[in-house]
mmCIF file of C-alpha atoms and ligand atoms in Angstrom:
data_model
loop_
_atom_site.group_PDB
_atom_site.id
_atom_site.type_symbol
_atom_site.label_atom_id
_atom_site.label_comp_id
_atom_site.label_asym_id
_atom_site.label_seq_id
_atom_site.Cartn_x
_atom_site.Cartn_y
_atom_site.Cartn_z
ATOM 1 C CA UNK A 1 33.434 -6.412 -2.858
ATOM 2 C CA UNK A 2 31.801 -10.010 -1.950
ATOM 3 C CA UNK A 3 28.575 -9.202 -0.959
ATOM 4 C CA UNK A 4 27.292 -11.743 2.211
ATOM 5 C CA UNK A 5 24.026 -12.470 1.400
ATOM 6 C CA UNK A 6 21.383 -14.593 4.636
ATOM 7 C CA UNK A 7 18.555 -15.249 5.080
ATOM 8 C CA UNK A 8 16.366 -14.215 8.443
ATOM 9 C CA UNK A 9 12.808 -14.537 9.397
ATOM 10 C CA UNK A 10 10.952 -12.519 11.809
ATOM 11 C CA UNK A 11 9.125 -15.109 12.999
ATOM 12 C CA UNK A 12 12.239 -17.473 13.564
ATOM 13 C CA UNK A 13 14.992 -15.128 14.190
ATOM 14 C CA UNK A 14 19.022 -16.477 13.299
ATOM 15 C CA UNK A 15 20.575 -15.140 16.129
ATOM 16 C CA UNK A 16 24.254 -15.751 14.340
ATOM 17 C CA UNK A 17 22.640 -13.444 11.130
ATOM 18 C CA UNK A 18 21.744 -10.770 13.488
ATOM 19 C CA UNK A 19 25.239 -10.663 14.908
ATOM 20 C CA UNK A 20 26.794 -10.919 11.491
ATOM 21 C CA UNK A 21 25.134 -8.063 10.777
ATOM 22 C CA UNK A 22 25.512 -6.350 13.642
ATOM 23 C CA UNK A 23 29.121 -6.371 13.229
ATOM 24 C CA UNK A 24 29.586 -4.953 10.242
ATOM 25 C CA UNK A 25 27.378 -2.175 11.143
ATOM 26 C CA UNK A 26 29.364 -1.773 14.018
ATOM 27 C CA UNK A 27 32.753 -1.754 12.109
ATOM 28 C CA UNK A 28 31.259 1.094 9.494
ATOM 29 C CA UNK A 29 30.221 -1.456 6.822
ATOM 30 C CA UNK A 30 27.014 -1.471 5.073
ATOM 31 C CA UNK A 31 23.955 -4.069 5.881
ATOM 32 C CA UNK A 32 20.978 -3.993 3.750
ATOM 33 C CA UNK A 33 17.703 -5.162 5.089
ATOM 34 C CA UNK A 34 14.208 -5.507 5.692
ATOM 35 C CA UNK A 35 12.047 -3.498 7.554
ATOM 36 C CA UNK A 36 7.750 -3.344 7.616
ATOM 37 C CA UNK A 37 8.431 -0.530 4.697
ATOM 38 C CA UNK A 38 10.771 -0.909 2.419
ATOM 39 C CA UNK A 39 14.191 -2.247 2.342
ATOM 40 C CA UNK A 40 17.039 -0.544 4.168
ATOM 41 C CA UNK A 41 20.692 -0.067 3.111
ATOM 42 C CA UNK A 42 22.037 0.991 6.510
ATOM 43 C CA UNK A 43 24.964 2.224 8.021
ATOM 44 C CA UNK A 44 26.344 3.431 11.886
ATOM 45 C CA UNK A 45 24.728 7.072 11.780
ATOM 46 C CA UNK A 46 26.811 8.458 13.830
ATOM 47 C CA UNK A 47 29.539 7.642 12.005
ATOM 48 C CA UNK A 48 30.667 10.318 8.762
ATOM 49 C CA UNK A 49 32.782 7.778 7.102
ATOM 50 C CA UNK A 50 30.331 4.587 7.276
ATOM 51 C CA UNK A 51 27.349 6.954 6.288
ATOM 52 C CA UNK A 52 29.323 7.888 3.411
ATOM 53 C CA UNK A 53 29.385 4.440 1.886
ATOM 54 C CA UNK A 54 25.796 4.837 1.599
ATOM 55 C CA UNK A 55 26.027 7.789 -0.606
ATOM 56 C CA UNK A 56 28.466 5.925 -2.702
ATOM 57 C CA UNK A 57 26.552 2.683 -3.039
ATOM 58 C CA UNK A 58 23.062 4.367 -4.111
ATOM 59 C CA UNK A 59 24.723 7.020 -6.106
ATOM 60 C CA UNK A 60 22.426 9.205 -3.510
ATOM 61 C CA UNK A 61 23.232 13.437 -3.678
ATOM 62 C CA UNK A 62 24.823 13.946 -0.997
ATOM 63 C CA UNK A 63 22.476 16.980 0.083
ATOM 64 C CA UNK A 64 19.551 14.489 0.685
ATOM 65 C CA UNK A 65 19.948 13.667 3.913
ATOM 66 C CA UNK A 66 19.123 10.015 5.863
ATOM 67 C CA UNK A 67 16.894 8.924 8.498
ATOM 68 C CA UNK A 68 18.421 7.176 11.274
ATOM 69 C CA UNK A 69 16.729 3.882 12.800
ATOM 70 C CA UNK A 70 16.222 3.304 16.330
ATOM 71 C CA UNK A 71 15.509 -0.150 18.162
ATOM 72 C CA UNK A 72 14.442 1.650 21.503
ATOM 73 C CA UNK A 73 12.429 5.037 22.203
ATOM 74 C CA UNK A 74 16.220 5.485 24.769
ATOM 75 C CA UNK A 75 17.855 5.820 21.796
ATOM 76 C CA UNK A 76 16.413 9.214 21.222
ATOM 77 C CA UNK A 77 18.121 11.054 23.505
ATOM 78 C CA UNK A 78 21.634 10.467 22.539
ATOM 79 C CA UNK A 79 20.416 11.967 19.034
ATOM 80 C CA UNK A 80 17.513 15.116 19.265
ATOM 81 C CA UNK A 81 17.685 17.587 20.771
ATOM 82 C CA UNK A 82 14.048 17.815 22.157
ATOM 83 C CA UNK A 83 11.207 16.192 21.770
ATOM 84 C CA UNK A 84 8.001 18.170 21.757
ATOM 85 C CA UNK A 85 3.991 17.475 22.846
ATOM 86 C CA UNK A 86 2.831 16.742 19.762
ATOM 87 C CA UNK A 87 6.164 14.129 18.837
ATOM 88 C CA UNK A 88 5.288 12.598 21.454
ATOM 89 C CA UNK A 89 1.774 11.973 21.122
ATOM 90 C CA UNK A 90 2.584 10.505 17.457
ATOM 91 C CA UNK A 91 5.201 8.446 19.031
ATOM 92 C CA UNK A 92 2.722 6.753 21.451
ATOM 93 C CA UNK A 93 0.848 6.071 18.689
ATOM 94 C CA UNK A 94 2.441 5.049 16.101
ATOM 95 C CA UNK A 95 5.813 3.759 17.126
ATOM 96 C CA UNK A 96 7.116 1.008 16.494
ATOM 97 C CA UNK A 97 5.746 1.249 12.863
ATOM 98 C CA UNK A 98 6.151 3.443 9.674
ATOM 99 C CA UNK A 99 6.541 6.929 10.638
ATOM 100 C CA UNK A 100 9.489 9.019 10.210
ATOM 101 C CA UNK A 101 9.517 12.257 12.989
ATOM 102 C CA UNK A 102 11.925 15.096 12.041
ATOM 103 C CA UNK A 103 13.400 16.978 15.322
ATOM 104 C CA UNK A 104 16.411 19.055 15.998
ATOM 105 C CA UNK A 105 19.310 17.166 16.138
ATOM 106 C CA UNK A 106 22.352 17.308 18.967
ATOM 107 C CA UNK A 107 25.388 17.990 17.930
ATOM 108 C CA UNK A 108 26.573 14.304 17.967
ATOM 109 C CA UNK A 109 24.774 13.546 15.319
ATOM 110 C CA UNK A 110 27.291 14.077 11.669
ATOM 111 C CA UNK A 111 26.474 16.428 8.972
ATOM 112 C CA UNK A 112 27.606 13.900 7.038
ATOM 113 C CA UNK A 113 23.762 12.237 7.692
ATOM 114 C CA UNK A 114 21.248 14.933 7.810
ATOM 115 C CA UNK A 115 22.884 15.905 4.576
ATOM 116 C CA UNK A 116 24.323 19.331 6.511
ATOM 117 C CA UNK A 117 20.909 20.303 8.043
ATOM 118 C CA UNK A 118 20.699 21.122 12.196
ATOM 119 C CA UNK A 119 17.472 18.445 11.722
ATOM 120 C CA UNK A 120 17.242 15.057 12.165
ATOM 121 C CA UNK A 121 14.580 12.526 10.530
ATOM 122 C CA UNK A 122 14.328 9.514 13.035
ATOM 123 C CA UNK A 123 12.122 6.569 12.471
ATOM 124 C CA UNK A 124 11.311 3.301 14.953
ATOM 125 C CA UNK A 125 10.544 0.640 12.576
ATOM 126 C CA UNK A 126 8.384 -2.573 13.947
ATOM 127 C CA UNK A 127 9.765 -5.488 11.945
ATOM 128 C CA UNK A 128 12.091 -8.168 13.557
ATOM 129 C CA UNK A 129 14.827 -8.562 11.960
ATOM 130 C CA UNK A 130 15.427 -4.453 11.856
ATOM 131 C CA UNK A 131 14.814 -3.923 15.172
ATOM 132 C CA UNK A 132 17.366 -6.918 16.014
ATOM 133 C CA UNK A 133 20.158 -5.809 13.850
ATOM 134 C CA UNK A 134 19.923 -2.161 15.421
ATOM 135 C CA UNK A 135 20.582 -3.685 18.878
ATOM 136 C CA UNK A 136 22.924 -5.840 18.079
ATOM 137 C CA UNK A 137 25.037 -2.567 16.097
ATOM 138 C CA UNK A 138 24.424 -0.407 19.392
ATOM 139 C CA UNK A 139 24.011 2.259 17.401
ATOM 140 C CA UNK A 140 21.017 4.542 15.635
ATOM 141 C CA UNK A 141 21.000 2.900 12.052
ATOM 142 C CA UNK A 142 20.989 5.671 8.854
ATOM 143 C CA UNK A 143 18.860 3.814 6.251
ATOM 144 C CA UNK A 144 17.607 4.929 3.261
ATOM 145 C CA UNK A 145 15.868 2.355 0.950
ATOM 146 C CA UNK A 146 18.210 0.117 -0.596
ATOM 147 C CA UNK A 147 17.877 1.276 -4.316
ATOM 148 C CA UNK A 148 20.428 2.823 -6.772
ATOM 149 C CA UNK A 149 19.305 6.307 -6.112
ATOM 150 C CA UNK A 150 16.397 7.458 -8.781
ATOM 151 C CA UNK A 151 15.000 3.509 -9.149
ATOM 152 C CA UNK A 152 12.176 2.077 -7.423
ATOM 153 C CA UNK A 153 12.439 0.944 -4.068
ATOM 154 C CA UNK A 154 12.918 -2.334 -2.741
ATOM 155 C CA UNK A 155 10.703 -4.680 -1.541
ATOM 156 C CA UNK A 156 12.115 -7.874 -1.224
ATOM 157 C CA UNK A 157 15.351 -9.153 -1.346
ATOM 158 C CA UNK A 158 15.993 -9.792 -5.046
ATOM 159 C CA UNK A 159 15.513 -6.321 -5.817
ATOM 160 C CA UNK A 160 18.113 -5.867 -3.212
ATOM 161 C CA UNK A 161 20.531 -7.917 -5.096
ATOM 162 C CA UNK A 162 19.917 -6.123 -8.702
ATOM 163 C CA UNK A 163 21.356 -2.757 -7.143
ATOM 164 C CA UNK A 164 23.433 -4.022 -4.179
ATOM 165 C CA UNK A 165 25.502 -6.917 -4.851
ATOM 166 C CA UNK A 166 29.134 -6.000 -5.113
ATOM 167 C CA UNK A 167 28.538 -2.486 -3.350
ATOM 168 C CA UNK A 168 27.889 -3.593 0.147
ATOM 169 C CA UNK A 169 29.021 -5.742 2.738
ATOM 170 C CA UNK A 170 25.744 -7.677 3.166
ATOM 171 C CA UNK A 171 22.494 -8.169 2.201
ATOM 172 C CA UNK A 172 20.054 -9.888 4.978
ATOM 173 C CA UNK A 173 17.191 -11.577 3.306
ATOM 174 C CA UNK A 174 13.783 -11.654 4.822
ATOM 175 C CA UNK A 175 11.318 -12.072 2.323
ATOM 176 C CA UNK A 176 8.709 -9.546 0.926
ATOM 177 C CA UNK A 177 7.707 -6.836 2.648
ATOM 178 C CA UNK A 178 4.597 -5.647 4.337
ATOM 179 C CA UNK A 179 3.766 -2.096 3.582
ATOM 180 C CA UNK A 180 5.880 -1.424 0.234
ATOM 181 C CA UNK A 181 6.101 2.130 0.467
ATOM 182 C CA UNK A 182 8.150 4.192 2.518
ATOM 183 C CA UNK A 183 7.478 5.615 6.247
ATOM 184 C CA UNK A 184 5.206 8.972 6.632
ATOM 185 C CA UNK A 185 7.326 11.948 7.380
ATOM 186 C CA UNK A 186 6.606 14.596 9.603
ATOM 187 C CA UNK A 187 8.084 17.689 10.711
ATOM 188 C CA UNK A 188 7.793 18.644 14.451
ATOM 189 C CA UNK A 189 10.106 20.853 14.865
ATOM 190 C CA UNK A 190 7.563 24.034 14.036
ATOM 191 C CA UNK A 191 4.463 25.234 15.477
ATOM 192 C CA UNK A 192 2.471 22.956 13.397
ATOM 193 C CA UNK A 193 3.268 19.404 12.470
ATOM 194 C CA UNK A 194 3.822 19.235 8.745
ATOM 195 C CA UNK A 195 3.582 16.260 6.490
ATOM 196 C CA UNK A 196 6.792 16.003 4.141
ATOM 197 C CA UNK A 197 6.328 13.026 2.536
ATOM 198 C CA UNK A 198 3.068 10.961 2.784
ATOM 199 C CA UNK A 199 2.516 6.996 3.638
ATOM 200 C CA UNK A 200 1.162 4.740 4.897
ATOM 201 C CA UNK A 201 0.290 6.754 8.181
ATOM 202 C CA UNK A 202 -2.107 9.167 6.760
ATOM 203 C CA UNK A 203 -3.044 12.634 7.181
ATOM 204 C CA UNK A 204 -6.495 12.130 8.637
ATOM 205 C CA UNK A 205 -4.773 9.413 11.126
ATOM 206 C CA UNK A 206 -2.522 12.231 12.093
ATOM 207 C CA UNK A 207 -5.176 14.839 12.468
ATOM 208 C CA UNK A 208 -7.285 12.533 14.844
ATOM 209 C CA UNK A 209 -4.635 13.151 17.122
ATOM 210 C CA UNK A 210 -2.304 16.279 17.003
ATOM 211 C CA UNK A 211 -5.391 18.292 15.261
ATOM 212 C CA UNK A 212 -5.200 20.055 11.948
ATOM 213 C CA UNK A 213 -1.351 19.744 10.247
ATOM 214 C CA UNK A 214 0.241 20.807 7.552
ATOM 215 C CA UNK A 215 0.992 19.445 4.230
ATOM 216 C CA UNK A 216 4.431 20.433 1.801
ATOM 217 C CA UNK A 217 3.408 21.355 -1.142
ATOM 218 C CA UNK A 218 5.625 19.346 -3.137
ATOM 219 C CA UNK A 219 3.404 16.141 -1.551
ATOM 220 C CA UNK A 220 0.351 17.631 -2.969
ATOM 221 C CA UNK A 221 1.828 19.293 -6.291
ATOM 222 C CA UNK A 222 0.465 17.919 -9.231
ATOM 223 C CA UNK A 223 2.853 19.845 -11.595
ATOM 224 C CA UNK A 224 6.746 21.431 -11.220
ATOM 225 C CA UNK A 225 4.621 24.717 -11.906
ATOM 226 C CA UNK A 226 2.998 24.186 -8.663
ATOM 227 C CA UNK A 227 5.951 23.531 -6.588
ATOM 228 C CA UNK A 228 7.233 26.755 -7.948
ATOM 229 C CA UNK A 229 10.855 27.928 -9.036
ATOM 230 C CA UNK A 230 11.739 29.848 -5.560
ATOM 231 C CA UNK A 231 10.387 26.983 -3.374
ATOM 232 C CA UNK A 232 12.730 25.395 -0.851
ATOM 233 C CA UNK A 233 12.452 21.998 0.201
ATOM 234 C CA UNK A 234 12.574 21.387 4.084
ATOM 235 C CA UNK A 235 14.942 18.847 3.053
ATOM 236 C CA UNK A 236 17.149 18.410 -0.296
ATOM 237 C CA UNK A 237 15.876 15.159 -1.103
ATOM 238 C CA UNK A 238 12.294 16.159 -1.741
ATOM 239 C CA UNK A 239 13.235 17.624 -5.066
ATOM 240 C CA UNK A 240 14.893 14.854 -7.029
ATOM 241 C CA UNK A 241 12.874 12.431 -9.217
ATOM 242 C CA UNK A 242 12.720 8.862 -7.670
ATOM 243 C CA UNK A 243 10.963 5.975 -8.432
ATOM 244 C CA UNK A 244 11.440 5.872 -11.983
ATOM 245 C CA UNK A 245 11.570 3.018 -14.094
ATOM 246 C CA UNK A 246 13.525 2.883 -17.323
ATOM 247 C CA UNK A 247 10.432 3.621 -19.519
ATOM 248 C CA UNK A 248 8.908 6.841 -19.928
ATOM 249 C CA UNK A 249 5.758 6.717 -17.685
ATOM 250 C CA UNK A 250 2.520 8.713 -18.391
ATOM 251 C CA UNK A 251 -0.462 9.029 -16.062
ATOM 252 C CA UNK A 252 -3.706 9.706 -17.086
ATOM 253 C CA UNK A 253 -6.325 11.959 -14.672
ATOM 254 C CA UNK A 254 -9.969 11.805 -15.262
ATOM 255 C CA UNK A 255 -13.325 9.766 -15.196
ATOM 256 C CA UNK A 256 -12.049 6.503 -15.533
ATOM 257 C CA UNK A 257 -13.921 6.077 -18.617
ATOM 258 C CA UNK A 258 -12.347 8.636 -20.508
ATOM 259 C CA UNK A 259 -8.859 7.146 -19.000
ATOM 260 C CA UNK A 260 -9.217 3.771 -20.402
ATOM 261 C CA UNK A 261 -10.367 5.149 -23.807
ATOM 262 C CA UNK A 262 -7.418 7.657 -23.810
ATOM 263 C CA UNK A 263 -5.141 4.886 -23.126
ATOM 264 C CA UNK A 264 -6.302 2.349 -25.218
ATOM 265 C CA UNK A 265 -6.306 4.793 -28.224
ATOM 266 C CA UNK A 266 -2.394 5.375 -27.640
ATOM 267 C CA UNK A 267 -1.750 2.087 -26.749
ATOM 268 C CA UNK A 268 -2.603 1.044 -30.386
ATOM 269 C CA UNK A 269 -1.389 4.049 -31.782
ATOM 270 C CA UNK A 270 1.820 3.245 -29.942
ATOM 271 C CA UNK A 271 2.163 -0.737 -31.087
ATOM 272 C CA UNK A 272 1.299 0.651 -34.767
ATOM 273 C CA UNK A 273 4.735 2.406 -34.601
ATOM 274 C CA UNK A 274 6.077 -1.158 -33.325
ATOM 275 C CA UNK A 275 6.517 0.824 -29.575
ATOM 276 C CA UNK A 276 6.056 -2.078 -26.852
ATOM 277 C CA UNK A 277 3.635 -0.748 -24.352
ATOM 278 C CA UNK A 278 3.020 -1.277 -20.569
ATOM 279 C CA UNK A 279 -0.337 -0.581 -19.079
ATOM 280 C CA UNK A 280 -0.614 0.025 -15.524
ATOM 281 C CA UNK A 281 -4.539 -0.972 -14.362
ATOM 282 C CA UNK A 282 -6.622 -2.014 -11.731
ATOM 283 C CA UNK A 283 -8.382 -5.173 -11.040
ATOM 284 C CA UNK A 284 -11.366 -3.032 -11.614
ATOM 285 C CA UNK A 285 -9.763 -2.153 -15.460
ATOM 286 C CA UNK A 286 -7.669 -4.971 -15.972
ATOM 287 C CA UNK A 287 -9.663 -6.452 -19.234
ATOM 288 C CA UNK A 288 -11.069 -3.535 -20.854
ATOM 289 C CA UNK A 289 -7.659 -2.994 -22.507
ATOM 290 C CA UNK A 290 -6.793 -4.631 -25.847
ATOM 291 C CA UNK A 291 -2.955 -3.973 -26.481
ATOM 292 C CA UNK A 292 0.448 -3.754 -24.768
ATOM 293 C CA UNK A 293 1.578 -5.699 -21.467
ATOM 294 C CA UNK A 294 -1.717 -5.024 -18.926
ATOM 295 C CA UNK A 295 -0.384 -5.150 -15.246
ATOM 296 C CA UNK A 296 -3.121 -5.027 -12.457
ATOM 297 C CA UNK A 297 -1.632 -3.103 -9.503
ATOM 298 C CA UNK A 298 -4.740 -4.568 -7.054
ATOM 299 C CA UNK A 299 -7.887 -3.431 -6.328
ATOM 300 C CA UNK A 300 -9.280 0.039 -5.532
ATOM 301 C CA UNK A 301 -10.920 -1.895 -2.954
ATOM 302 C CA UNK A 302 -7.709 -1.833 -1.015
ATOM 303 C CA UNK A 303 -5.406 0.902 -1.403
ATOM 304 C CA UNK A 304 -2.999 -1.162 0.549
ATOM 305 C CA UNK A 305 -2.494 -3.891 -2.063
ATOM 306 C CA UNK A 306 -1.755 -1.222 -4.773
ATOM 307 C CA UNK A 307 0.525 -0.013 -2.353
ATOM 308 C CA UNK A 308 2.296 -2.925 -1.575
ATOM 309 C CA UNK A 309 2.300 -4.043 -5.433
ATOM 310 C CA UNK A 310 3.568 -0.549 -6.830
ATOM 311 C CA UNK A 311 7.277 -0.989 -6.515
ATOM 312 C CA UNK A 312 7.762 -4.445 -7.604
ATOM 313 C CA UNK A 313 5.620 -3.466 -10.692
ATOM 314 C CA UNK A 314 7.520 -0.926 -11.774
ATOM 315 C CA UNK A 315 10.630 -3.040 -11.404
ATOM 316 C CA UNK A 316 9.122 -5.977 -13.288
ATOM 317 C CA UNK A 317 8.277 -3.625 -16.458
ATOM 318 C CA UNK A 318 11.806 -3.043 -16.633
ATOM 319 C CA UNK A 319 12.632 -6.769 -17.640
ATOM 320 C CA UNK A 320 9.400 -6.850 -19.600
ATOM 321 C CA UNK A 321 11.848 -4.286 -21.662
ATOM 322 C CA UNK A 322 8.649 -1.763 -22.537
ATOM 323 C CA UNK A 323 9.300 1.733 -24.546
ATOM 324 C CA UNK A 324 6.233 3.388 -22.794
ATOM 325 C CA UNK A 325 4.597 2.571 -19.880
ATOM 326 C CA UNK A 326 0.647 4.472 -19.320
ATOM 327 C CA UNK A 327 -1.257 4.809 -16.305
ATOM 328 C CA UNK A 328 -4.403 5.222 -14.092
ATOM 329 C CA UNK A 329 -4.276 7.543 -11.427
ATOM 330 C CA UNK A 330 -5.635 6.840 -7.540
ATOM 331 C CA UNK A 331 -7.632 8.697 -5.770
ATOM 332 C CA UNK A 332 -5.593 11.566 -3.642
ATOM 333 C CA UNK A 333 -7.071 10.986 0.022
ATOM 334 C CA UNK A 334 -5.640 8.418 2.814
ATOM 335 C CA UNK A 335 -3.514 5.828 1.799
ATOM 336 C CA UNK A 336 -3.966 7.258 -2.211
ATOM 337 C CA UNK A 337 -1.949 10.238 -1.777
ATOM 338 C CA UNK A 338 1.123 8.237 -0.895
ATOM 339 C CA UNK A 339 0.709 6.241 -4.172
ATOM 340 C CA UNK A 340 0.120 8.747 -6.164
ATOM 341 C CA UNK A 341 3.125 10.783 -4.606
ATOM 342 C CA UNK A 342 5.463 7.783 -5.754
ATOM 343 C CA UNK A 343 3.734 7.252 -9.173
ATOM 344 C CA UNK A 344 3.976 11.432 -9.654
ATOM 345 C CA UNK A 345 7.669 11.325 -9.393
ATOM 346 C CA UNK A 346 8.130 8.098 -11.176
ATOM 347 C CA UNK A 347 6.279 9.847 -14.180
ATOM 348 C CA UNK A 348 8.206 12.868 -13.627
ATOM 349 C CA UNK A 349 5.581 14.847 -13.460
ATOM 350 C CA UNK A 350 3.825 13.672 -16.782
ATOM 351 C CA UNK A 351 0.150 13.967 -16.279
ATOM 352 C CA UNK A 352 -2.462 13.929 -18.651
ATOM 353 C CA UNK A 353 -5.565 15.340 -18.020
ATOM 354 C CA UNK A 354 -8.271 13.109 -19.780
HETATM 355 P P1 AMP B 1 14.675 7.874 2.256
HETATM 356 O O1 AMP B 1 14.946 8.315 0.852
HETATM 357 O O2 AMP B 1 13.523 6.943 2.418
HETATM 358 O O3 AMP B 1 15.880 7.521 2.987
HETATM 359 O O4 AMP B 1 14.149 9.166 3.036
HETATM 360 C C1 AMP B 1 14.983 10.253 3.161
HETATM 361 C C2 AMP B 1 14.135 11.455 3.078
HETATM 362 O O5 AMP B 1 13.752 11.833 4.380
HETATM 363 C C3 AMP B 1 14.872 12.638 2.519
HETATM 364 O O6 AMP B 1 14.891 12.630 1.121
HETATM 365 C C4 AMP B 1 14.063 13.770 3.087
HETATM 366 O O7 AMP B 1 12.927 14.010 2.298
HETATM 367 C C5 AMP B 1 13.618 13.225 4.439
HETATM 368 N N1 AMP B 1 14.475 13.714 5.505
HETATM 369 C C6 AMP B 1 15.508 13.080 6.073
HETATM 370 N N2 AMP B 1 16.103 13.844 7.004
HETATM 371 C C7 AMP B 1 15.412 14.996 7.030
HETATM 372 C C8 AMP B 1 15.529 16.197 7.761
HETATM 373 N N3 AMP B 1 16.459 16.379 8.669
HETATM 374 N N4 AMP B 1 14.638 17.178 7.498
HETATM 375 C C9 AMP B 1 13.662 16.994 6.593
HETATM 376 N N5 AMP B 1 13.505 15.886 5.861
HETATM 377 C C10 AMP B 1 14.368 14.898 6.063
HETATM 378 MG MG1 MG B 2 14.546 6.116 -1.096
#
């Protein structure tokens, strides 16, 4: 497939790129694109067929279901079901922006997207150039990032390209963006809210409003022990590994002393055995290590940066062709337990305690 690929800004929006895209949406082809978050490889979502393509092009499971995009809070209604008090008070909030709110879905919406669950996840994004190419489609947008399924997710266009070109009909280019990790997800359709994957919304912001929530346990799992053999996700997708790049990634947990000494020591040990080594650090840690490739994810000083670094990183030490890559760990609390979340699964689970 020849794979359209335009540029649109936000701030300067191509009406004729919008439409483009639109279109093919429309039709059941796939548009990738940006949104505040992470990229989006979307499809109509109320379509089987076109949501299927998705699937296909990400090599996605097709038991981990999508979230569907909406340019306009009256989009809702043709899709859920109900909306209860405490939705609702989130939505004021926090919509347009990165928060993903999973209801109960009417019947309109396809199996074939919610990956065969009676839920739907549905998220009002804030950037431009989304929001334009939903309206312009008519229809809620299912969008998962725009990554071969397992890789990191994208956050600008090139990394778009690497997985995309060839599988989809086009890719709409709008530069890097904001956030750099994917929406907050929450549950509403129990008693309590509960957090199912964390972001850049954060549990305490949540709390402020809707009072005390709940949190999966997969999000705060630190091992596969924890998440237990009998445990059922709320939704498919929470089990797979993600994130990963191509080199084995180890974290190391601990005073940060201890951490830098522990990977410094198997840093050399590793070039010894003529093992190129990536080092994942901190402006804070950045020059206290003396071998491999050092990458400073930002500062500790804001969470945000390291947030908005962590995907490209993990991309970038795939063409710096490493064997191992080692790791500090963040601090679990706000805006940290959404990076750690997405560095957890990229390690697969390998944590060392130091
Ligand atoms: P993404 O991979 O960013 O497209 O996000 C999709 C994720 O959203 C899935 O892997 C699930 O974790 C979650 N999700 C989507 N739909 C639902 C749903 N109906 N119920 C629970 N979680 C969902
Ligand atoms: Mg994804």
């Amino acid at each position: 497939m020849n794979t359209i690929i335009k540029k649109a800004d936000a701030e300067n929006i191509n009406i004729d790129v919008i439409n483009e895209a639109g279109a093919i949406i429309k039709r059941g082809g796939l548009v990738a694109f940006p949104t505040e978050t992470v990229y989006g490889l979307g499809a109509n979502g109320m379509d089987e067929e076109a949501a299927s393509k998705i699937y296909a092009a990400k090599g996605r499971p097709s038991d981990n279901p999508l979230i569907l995009h909406i340019s306009d809070i009256k989009m809702l209604d043709g899709i859920v079901s109900d909306v209860p008090e405490a939705a609702k008070v989130l939505m004021d909030k926090f919509w347009p922006g990165p928060m993903t709110l999973v209801f109960r879905k009417r019947k309109e919406v396809p199996y074939g997207t919610t990956g065969g669950l009676d839920t739907v996840a549905v998220r009002f994004p804030s950037h431009k150039v989304a929001l334009d190419i939903i309206s312009s489609s008519g229809v809620p947008i299912a969008a998962p990032s725009a990554n071969t399924s397992g890789r990191p997710s994208p956050t600008k266009a090139s990394h778009v390209i690497e997985d995309m070109d060839g599988k989809v009909d086009m890719i709409v280019d709008g530069g890097e963006v904001g956030i750099g990790i994917e929406s907050t997800i929450i549950d509403v359709t129990g008693d309590v809210p509960m957090i199912l994957r964390p972001g850049y919304i954060t549990k305490g912001m949540v709390e402020e409003l809707v009072g005390p929530v709940l949190v999966d346990k997969v999000v705060t799992a630190k091992t596969v022990e924890e998440i237990g053999g009998d445990y059922k996700p709320k939704a498919p997708g929470m089990k797979y590994r993600h994130y990963a790049p191509k080199a084995e990634l180890t974290m190391f947990d601990g005073n940060i002393e201890n951490v830098v000494e522990e990977i410094n020591r198997l840093s050399k040990e590793a070039s010894d055995s003529g093992k190129s080594v990536g080092i994942i650090a901190t402006e804070e840690t950045k020059d206290r290590y003396n071998f491999g490739k050092v990458v400073s994810i930002g500062t500790r000083k804001d969470e945000a940066s390291i947030a908005r670094g962590l995907y490209g990183i993990l991309r970038d030490f795939d063409t710096m062709d490493v064997d191992v890559i080692y790791s500090e760990t963040f601090y679990d609390d706000d805006l940290g337990q959404a990076i750690m979340n997405r560095l957890i699964k990229a390690a697969g689970y390998r944590i060392v305690n130091v």
